[in-house]
Short mmCIF file of N, CA and C in Angstrom, two decimals:
data_model
loop_
_atom_site.label_atom_id
_atom_site.label_comp_id
_atom_site.label_asym_id
_atom_site.label_seq_id
_atom_site.Cartn_x
_atom_site.Cartn_y
_atom_site.Cartn_z
N MET H 26 111.08 122.36 70.85
CA MET H 26 110.28 122.57 72.04
C MET H 26 110.52 121.47 73.07
N THR H 27 110.80 120.27 72.62
CA THR H 27 111.08 119.18 73.54
C THR H 27 112.28 119.46 74.43
N PRO H 28 113.40 120.03 73.92
CA PRO H 28 114.52 120.31 74.81
C PRO H 28 114.14 121.25 75.96
N THR H 29 113.24 122.21 75.72
CA THR H 29 112.79 123.09 76.79
C THR H 29 112.06 122.30 77.86
N LEU H 30 111.25 121.35 77.44
CA LEU H 30 110.52 120.52 78.40
C LEU H 30 111.47 119.60 79.16
N LYS H 31 112.57 119.28 78.55
CA LYS H 31 113.50 118.34 79.16
C LYS H 31 114.58 119.05 79.98
N LEU H 32 114.17 119.96 80.85
CA LEU H 32 115.13 120.56 81.77
C LEU H 32 115.75 119.45 82.59
N ASP H 33 116.98 119.68 83.04
CA ASP H 33 117.55 118.67 83.90
C ASP H 33 116.73 118.61 85.19
N LEU H 34 116.81 117.50 85.87
CA LEU H 34 116.00 117.26 87.06
C LEU H 34 116.17 118.36 88.10
N GLY H 35 117.40 118.73 88.38
CA GLY H 35 117.66 119.74 89.40
C GLY H 35 117.00 121.07 89.09
N SER H 36 117.12 121.52 87.85
CA SER H 36 116.49 122.79 87.45
C SER H 36 114.98 122.70 87.55
N TYR H 37 114.45 121.56 87.15
CA TYR H 37 113.01 121.35 87.22
C TYR H 37 112.53 121.40 88.68
N LEU H 38 113.27 120.73 89.56
CA LEU H 38 112.90 120.74 90.98
C LEU H 38 112.96 122.16 91.55
N ARG H 39 113.99 122.90 91.18
CA ARG H 39 114.12 124.28 91.65
C ARG H 39 112.93 125.12 91.18
N GLU H 40 112.56 124.96 89.89
CA GLU H 40 111.41 125.69 89.35
C GLU H 40 110.14 125.34 90.11
N GLN H 41 109.94 124.04 90.35
CA GLN H 41 108.73 123.61 91.07
C GLN H 41 108.72 124.14 92.50
N ARG H 42 109.86 124.13 93.14
CA ARG H 42 109.97 124.62 94.52
C ARG H 42 109.66 126.11 94.57
N ARG H 43 110.21 126.85 93.63
CA ARG H 43 109.97 128.30 93.60
C ARG H 43 108.51 128.60 93.27
N ALA H 44 107.93 127.82 92.36
CA ALA H 44 106.52 128.00 92.01
C ALA H 44 105.62 127.74 93.23
N ALA H 45 106.04 126.80 94.07
CA ALA H 45 105.29 126.49 95.29
C ALA H 45 105.61 127.48 96.42
N LYS H 46 106.51 128.43 96.13
CA LYS H 46 106.93 129.45 97.10
C LYS H 46 107.49 128.82 98.37
N LEU H 47 108.36 127.84 98.15
CA LEU H 47 109.02 127.16 99.26
C LEU H 47 110.51 127.45 99.23
N SER H 48 111.08 127.63 100.39
CA SER H 48 112.54 127.74 100.47
C SER H 48 113.12 126.33 100.41
N LEU H 49 114.40 126.27 100.18
CA LEU H 49 115.09 124.98 100.17
C LEU H 49 114.89 124.27 101.51
N ARG H 50 115.01 125.01 102.57
CA ARG H 50 114.85 124.44 103.92
C ARG H 50 113.42 123.93 104.14
N GLN H 51 112.43 124.70 103.69
CA GLN H 51 111.03 124.29 103.86
C GLN H 51 110.76 122.99 103.11
N LEU H 52 111.23 122.91 101.86
CA LEU H 52 111.00 121.69 101.09
C LEU H 52 111.75 120.52 101.71
N SER H 53 112.95 120.74 102.19
CA SER H 53 113.70 119.63 102.80
C SER H 53 112.95 119.10 104.02
N GLU H 54 112.32 119.99 104.78
CA GLU H 54 111.54 119.54 105.94
C GLU H 54 110.29 118.80 105.51
N LEU H 55 109.59 119.32 104.50
CA LEU H 55 108.38 118.66 104.00
C LEU H 55 108.69 117.28 103.42
N ALA H 56 109.81 117.20 102.72
CA ALA H 56 110.19 115.94 102.06
C ALA H 56 110.89 114.97 103.00
N GLY H 57 111.38 115.47 104.11
CA GLY H 57 112.07 114.60 105.05
C GLY H 57 113.47 114.22 104.61
N ILE H 58 114.11 115.11 103.86
CA ILE H 58 115.50 114.88 103.45
C ILE H 58 116.33 116.08 103.89
N SER H 59 117.62 115.92 103.94
CA SER H 59 118.46 117.01 104.45
C SER H 59 118.54 118.16 103.46
N ASN H 60 118.68 119.34 104.01
CA ASN H 60 118.80 120.56 103.22
C ASN H 60 120.01 120.49 102.27
N PRO H 61 121.20 120.09 102.76
CA PRO H 61 122.35 120.01 101.85
C PRO H 61 122.15 119.00 100.71
N TYR H 62 121.51 117.87 101.02
CA TYR H 62 121.28 116.85 99.98
C TYR H 62 120.33 117.39 98.92
N LEU H 63 119.26 118.05 99.34
CA LEU H 63 118.32 118.64 98.39
C LEU H 63 119.02 119.70 97.53
N SER H 64 119.86 120.49 98.14
CA SER H 64 120.63 121.50 97.40
C SER H 64 121.52 120.84 96.35
N GLN H 65 122.16 119.74 96.71
CA GLN H 65 123.02 119.02 95.76
C GLN H 65 122.20 118.45 94.60
N ILE H 66 121.00 117.98 94.90
CA ILE H 66 120.12 117.45 93.84
C ILE H 66 119.76 118.58 92.88
N GLU H 67 119.36 119.72 93.43
CA GLU H 67 118.98 120.86 92.59
C GLU H 67 120.13 121.36 91.73
N ARG H 68 121.34 121.25 92.23
CA ARG H 68 122.51 121.71 91.47
C ARG H 68 123.04 120.62 90.54
N GLY H 69 122.41 119.45 90.53
CA GLY H 69 122.81 118.38 89.64
C GLY H 69 124.03 117.60 90.11
N LEU H 70 124.39 117.75 91.37
CA LEU H 70 125.56 117.06 91.90
C LEU H 70 125.24 115.66 92.40
N LYS H 71 123.99 115.42 92.74
CA LYS H 71 123.56 114.10 93.23
C LYS H 71 122.37 113.64 92.41
N LYS H 72 122.32 112.32 92.20
CA LYS H 72 121.18 111.73 91.51
C LYS H 72 120.34 111.00 92.55
N PRO H 73 119.12 111.48 92.80
CA PRO H 73 118.30 110.88 93.85
C PRO H 73 117.70 109.54 93.43
N SER H 74 117.43 108.71 94.42
CA SER H 74 116.75 107.44 94.18
C SER H 74 115.27 107.70 93.93
N ALA H 75 114.56 106.68 93.49
CA ALA H 75 113.12 106.80 93.26
C ALA H 75 112.40 107.15 94.55
N GLU H 76 112.85 106.59 95.66
CA GLU H 76 112.21 106.87 96.94
C GLU H 76 112.38 108.34 97.33
N ILE H 77 113.56 108.89 97.14
CA ILE H 77 113.81 110.30 97.45
C ILE H 77 112.96 111.18 96.53
N LEU H 78 112.86 110.80 95.26
CA LEU H 78 112.02 111.56 94.34
C LEU H 78 110.57 111.55 94.79
N GLN H 79 110.13 110.42 95.30
CA GLN H 79 108.75 110.34 95.78
C GLN H 79 108.55 111.27 96.98
N GLN H 80 109.52 111.32 97.87
CA GLN H 80 109.44 112.20 99.03
C GLN H 80 109.41 113.67 98.58
N ILE H 81 110.24 114.01 97.61
CA ILE H 81 110.27 115.38 97.09
C ILE H 81 108.93 115.71 96.42
N ALA H 82 108.40 114.75 95.65
CA ALA H 82 107.12 114.96 94.98
C ALA H 82 106.02 115.24 96.00
N ARG H 83 106.05 114.49 97.10
CA ARG H 83 105.07 114.71 98.17
C ARG H 83 105.20 116.13 98.72
N GLY H 84 106.43 116.56 98.96
CA GLY H 84 106.66 117.90 99.48
C GLY H 84 106.24 119.01 98.53
N LEU H 85 106.44 118.77 97.23
CA LEU H 85 106.07 119.76 96.22
C LEU H 85 104.61 119.65 95.80
N GLU H 86 103.97 118.56 96.19
CA GLU H 86 102.60 118.26 95.77
C GLU H 86 102.49 118.15 94.25
N VAL H 87 103.44 117.40 93.68
CA VAL H 87 103.42 117.07 92.26
C VAL H 87 103.44 115.55 92.16
N SER H 88 103.17 115.03 90.97
CA SER H 88 103.17 113.58 90.82
C SER H 88 104.61 113.05 90.82
N ALA H 89 104.79 111.94 91.49
CA ALA H 89 106.10 111.30 91.52
C ALA H 89 106.49 110.87 90.10
N GLU H 90 105.50 110.48 89.31
CA GLU H 90 105.77 110.03 87.95
C GLU H 90 106.44 111.12 87.12
N SER H 91 106.01 112.37 87.31
CA SER H 91 106.63 113.45 86.54
C SER H 91 108.11 113.59 86.90
N LEU H 92 108.43 113.36 88.17
CA LEU H 92 109.84 113.42 88.57
C LEU H 92 110.59 112.20 88.06
N TYR H 93 109.94 111.03 88.03
CA TYR H 93 110.58 109.83 87.50
C TYR H 93 110.95 110.03 86.03
N VAL H 94 110.06 110.68 85.28
CA VAL H 94 110.34 110.95 83.86
C VAL H 94 111.54 111.88 83.75
N ARG H 95 111.56 112.94 84.55
CA ARG H 95 112.68 113.89 84.53
C ARG H 95 113.99 113.22 84.89
N ALA H 96 113.93 112.28 85.83
CA ALA H 96 115.15 111.61 86.29
C ALA H 96 115.57 110.46 85.38
N GLY H 97 114.73 110.13 84.40
CA GLY H 97 115.05 109.03 83.49
C GLY H 97 114.70 107.66 84.04
N ILE H 98 113.98 107.61 85.15
CA ILE H 98 113.56 106.34 85.73
C ILE H 98 112.38 105.78 84.95
N LEU H 99 111.56 106.67 84.44
CA LEU H 99 110.34 106.29 83.72
C LEU H 99 110.35 106.97 82.37
N ASP H 100 110.03 106.19 81.34
CA ASP H 100 109.93 106.73 79.99
C ASP H 100 108.53 107.30 79.82
N GLU H 101 108.43 108.54 79.33
CA GLU H 101 107.12 109.16 79.23
C GLU H 101 106.21 108.47 78.23
N SER H 102 106.74 107.61 77.38
CA SER H 102 105.91 106.87 76.43
C SER H 102 105.50 105.51 76.97
N SER H 103 105.77 105.26 78.25
CA SER H 103 105.39 103.99 78.87
C SER H 103 103.87 103.87 78.95
N PRO H 104 103.37 102.64 79.02
CA PRO H 104 101.93 102.45 79.17
C PRO H 104 101.43 103.06 80.47
N THR H 105 100.13 103.30 80.54
CA THR H 105 99.56 103.98 81.71
C THR H 105 99.72 103.18 82.99
N SER H 106 99.85 101.88 82.91
CA SER H 106 100.02 101.10 84.14
C SER H 106 101.43 101.21 84.69
N ALA H 107 102.37 101.62 83.86
CA ALA H 107 103.76 101.71 84.31
C ALA H 107 103.96 102.66 85.48
N PRO H 108 103.35 103.85 85.47
CA PRO H 108 103.56 104.74 86.62
C PRO H 108 103.13 104.11 87.94
N SER H 109 102.01 103.39 87.94
CA SER H 109 101.56 102.80 89.20
C SER H 109 102.49 101.69 89.64
N VAL H 110 103.02 100.92 88.72
CA VAL H 110 103.97 99.87 89.07
C VAL H 110 105.25 100.49 89.60
N LEU H 111 105.77 101.47 88.89
CA LEU H 111 107.00 102.11 89.32
C LEU H 111 106.82 102.88 90.62
N ALA H 112 105.65 103.47 90.80
CA ALA H 112 105.38 104.17 92.06
C ALA H 112 105.33 103.19 93.22
N ALA H 113 104.75 102.02 92.98
CA ALA H 113 104.70 101.00 94.03
C ALA H 113 106.09 100.53 94.40
N ILE H 114 106.93 100.34 93.41
CA ILE H 114 108.32 99.94 93.68
C ILE H 114 109.02 101.02 94.49
N ALA H 115 108.84 102.27 94.07
CA ALA H 115 109.50 103.38 94.76
C ALA H 115 108.99 103.56 96.19
N ALA H 116 107.72 103.27 96.40
CA ALA H 116 107.11 103.51 97.71
C ALA H 116 107.41 102.43 98.73
N ASP H 117 107.84 101.27 98.28
CA ASP H 117 108.06 100.16 99.21
C ASP H 117 109.34 100.36 100.01
N SER H 118 109.18 100.71 101.26
CA SER H 118 110.33 101.02 102.11
C SER H 118 111.14 99.78 102.48
N ARG H 119 110.62 98.61 102.20
CA ARG H 119 111.36 97.38 102.52
C ARG H 119 112.47 97.11 101.51
N LEU H 120 112.44 97.79 100.37
CA LEU H 120 113.43 97.56 99.32
C LEU H 120 114.60 98.52 99.45
N THR H 121 115.78 98.01 99.11
CA THR H 121 116.96 98.88 99.05
C THR H 121 116.94 99.61 97.70
N ASP H 122 117.77 100.63 97.56
CA ASP H 122 117.86 101.34 96.28
C ASP H 122 118.26 100.39 95.16
N ARG H 123 119.19 99.50 95.46
CA ARG H 123 119.64 98.53 94.45
C ARG H 123 118.49 97.61 94.03
N GLN H 124 117.71 97.12 95.00
CA GLN H 124 116.58 96.25 94.69
C GLN H 124 115.55 97.00 93.84
N ARG H 125 115.31 98.25 94.18
CA ARG H 125 114.36 99.05 93.40
C ARG H 125 114.83 99.16 91.95
N GLN H 126 116.12 99.46 91.77
CA GLN H 126 116.64 99.63 90.42
C GLN H 126 116.53 98.33 89.63
N VAL H 127 116.83 97.21 90.27
CA VAL H 127 116.73 95.92 89.60
C VAL H 127 115.27 95.64 89.21
N LEU H 128 114.34 95.90 90.12
CA LEU H 128 112.93 95.68 89.81
C LEU H 128 112.46 96.56 88.65
N VAL H 129 112.88 97.81 88.66
CA VAL H 129 112.53 98.72 87.56
C VAL H 129 113.10 98.20 86.25
N ASP H 130 114.35 97.76 86.27
CA ASP H 130 114.98 97.22 85.06
C ASP H 130 114.26 95.98 84.55
N VAL H 131 113.91 95.08 85.46
CA VAL H 131 113.20 93.86 85.08
C VAL H 131 111.83 94.21 84.51
N TYR H 132 111.12 95.10 85.20
CA TYR H 132 109.80 95.51 84.72
C TYR H 132 109.89 96.09 83.31
N ARG H 133 110.85 97.00 83.11
CA ARG H 133 111.00 97.61 81.79
C ARG H 133 111.33 96.57 80.73
N SER H 134 112.15 95.57 81.08
CA SER H 134 112.50 94.55 80.09
C SER H 134 111.26 93.75 79.68
N PHE H 135 110.38 93.46 80.64
CA PHE H 135 109.15 92.76 80.30
C PHE H 135 108.22 93.63 79.47
N VAL H 136 108.13 94.90 79.80
CA VAL H 136 107.29 95.82 79.04
C VAL H 136 107.82 95.96 77.62
N ASP H 137 109.15 96.04 77.48
CA ASP H 137 109.75 96.14 76.15
C ASP H 137 109.45 94.89 75.33
N ILE H 138 109.51 93.73 75.96
CA ILE H 138 109.20 92.47 75.26
C ILE H 138 107.73 92.47 74.85
N ALA H 139 106.85 92.94 75.72
CA ALA H 139 105.43 92.98 75.41
C ALA H 139 105.12 93.94 74.27
N ASP H 140 105.95 94.95 74.08
CA ASP H 140 105.74 95.92 73.01
C ASP H 140 106.22 95.43 71.66
N GLU H 141 106.97 94.33 71.63
CA GLU H 141 107.45 93.78 70.37
C GLU H 141 106.29 93.15 69.61
N PRO H 142 106.45 92.96 68.29
CA PRO H 142 105.39 92.33 67.50
C PRO H 142 105.01 90.97 68.06
N ARG H 143 103.74 90.66 67.97
CA ARG H 143 103.19 89.44 68.58
C ARG H 143 103.48 88.17 67.78
N THR H 144 104.05 88.25 66.60
CA THR H 144 104.26 87.05 65.79
C THR H 144 105.21 86.06 66.44
N ALA H 145 106.27 86.53 67.05
CA ALA H 145 107.24 85.61 67.66
C ALA H 145 106.64 84.83 68.82
N PRO H 146 105.93 85.46 69.79
CA PRO H 146 105.35 84.69 70.88
C PRO H 146 104.27 83.72 70.40
N ALA H 147 103.50 84.09 69.36
CA ALA H 147 102.44 83.22 68.87
C ALA H 147 103.04 81.94 68.31
N THR H 148 104.13 82.04 67.55
CA THR H 148 104.76 80.85 67.00
C THR H 148 105.37 80.02 68.10
N GLY H 149 105.90 80.66 69.12
CA GLY H 149 106.48 79.94 70.24
C GLY H 149 105.45 79.11 70.97
N SER H 150 104.25 79.64 71.17
CA SER H 150 103.23 78.88 71.89
C SER H 150 102.66 77.78 71.02
N ALA H 151 102.62 77.98 69.70
CA ALA H 151 102.12 76.94 68.81
C ALA H 151 103.09 75.77 68.77
N SER H 152 104.37 76.04 68.80
CA SER H 152 105.35 74.96 68.77
C SER H 152 105.38 74.20 70.09
N ASP H 153 104.90 74.82 71.16
CA ASP H 153 104.83 74.13 72.44
C ASP H 153 103.72 73.09 72.46
N GLY H 154 102.79 73.17 71.51
CA GLY H 154 101.70 72.22 71.47
C GLY H 154 100.54 72.61 72.35
N ASP H 155 100.53 73.79 72.88
CA ASP H 155 99.45 74.25 73.73
C ASP H 155 98.41 74.99 72.90
N VAL H 156 97.85 74.33 71.93
CA VAL H 156 96.86 74.95 71.07
C VAL H 156 95.49 74.54 71.56
N ALA H 157 94.68 75.49 71.95
CA ALA H 157 93.37 75.23 72.54
C ALA H 157 92.36 74.62 71.57
N PRO H 158 92.28 75.02 70.29
CA PRO H 158 91.25 74.47 69.41
C PRO H 158 91.36 72.96 69.17
N ALA H 159 92.54 72.40 69.15
CA ALA H 159 92.68 70.97 68.88
C ALA H 159 91.99 70.12 69.94
N PRO H 160 92.19 70.32 71.25
CA PRO H 160 91.47 69.51 72.23
C PRO H 160 89.97 69.74 72.16
N ALA H 161 89.53 70.94 71.84
CA ALA H 161 88.11 71.23 71.76
C ALA H 161 87.49 70.45 70.61
N GLU H 162 88.20 70.37 69.47
CA GLU H 162 87.68 69.63 68.33
C GLU H 162 87.59 68.15 68.65
N GLN H 163 88.60 67.61 69.31
CA GLN H 163 88.59 66.20 69.65
C GLN H 163 87.47 65.89 70.63
N SER H 164 87.24 66.75 71.60
CA SER H 164 86.21 66.48 72.59
C SER H 164 84.82 66.56 71.98
N THR H 165 84.62 67.41 70.95
CA THR H 165 83.30 67.48 70.32
C THR H 165 83.08 66.28 69.41
N GLU H 166 84.15 65.74 68.84
CA GLU H 166 84.01 64.57 67.99
C GLU H 166 83.78 63.32 68.82
N THR H 167 84.33 63.23 70.00
CA THR H 167 84.21 62.05 70.84
C THR H 167 82.75 61.77 71.21
N PRO H 168 81.94 62.75 71.64
CA PRO H 168 80.55 62.44 71.98
C PRO H 168 79.74 62.01 70.76
N GLU H 169 80.07 62.50 69.57
CA GLU H 169 79.33 62.13 68.37
C GLU H 169 79.61 60.69 67.97
N SER H 170 80.76 60.14 68.24
CA SER H 170 81.14 58.80 67.79
C SER H 170 80.37 57.72 68.47
#
């Protein structure tokens, strides 16, 4: 059943466009992208950036996150905060496509590290000497002396 859900992005966009009863030209106008470019995306000839996906999502009135998952930009098993972070990256018009991709990659690397078992970071902070209970014990003993 998962392969059926995992239609390629272009086929999924075409299905969504047809369900919304929009022509290719109408969606291209709503999304603010060229008709030929949208056609190439639907046929799988072009891979759109996150920003273009967001524009298409706006035109189709679907969530950008669902398109990010289809495009492989967002893993559907990501934490709930991930879509908002990735959407913010995609929405920032000051960033180039390359900058967006780097930010997404960096974000994912941090999320992947956070998903690893906590034993390694705990030992790392203990070896740094930043243990909170030790100063608290010393400060409580000092007033008693």
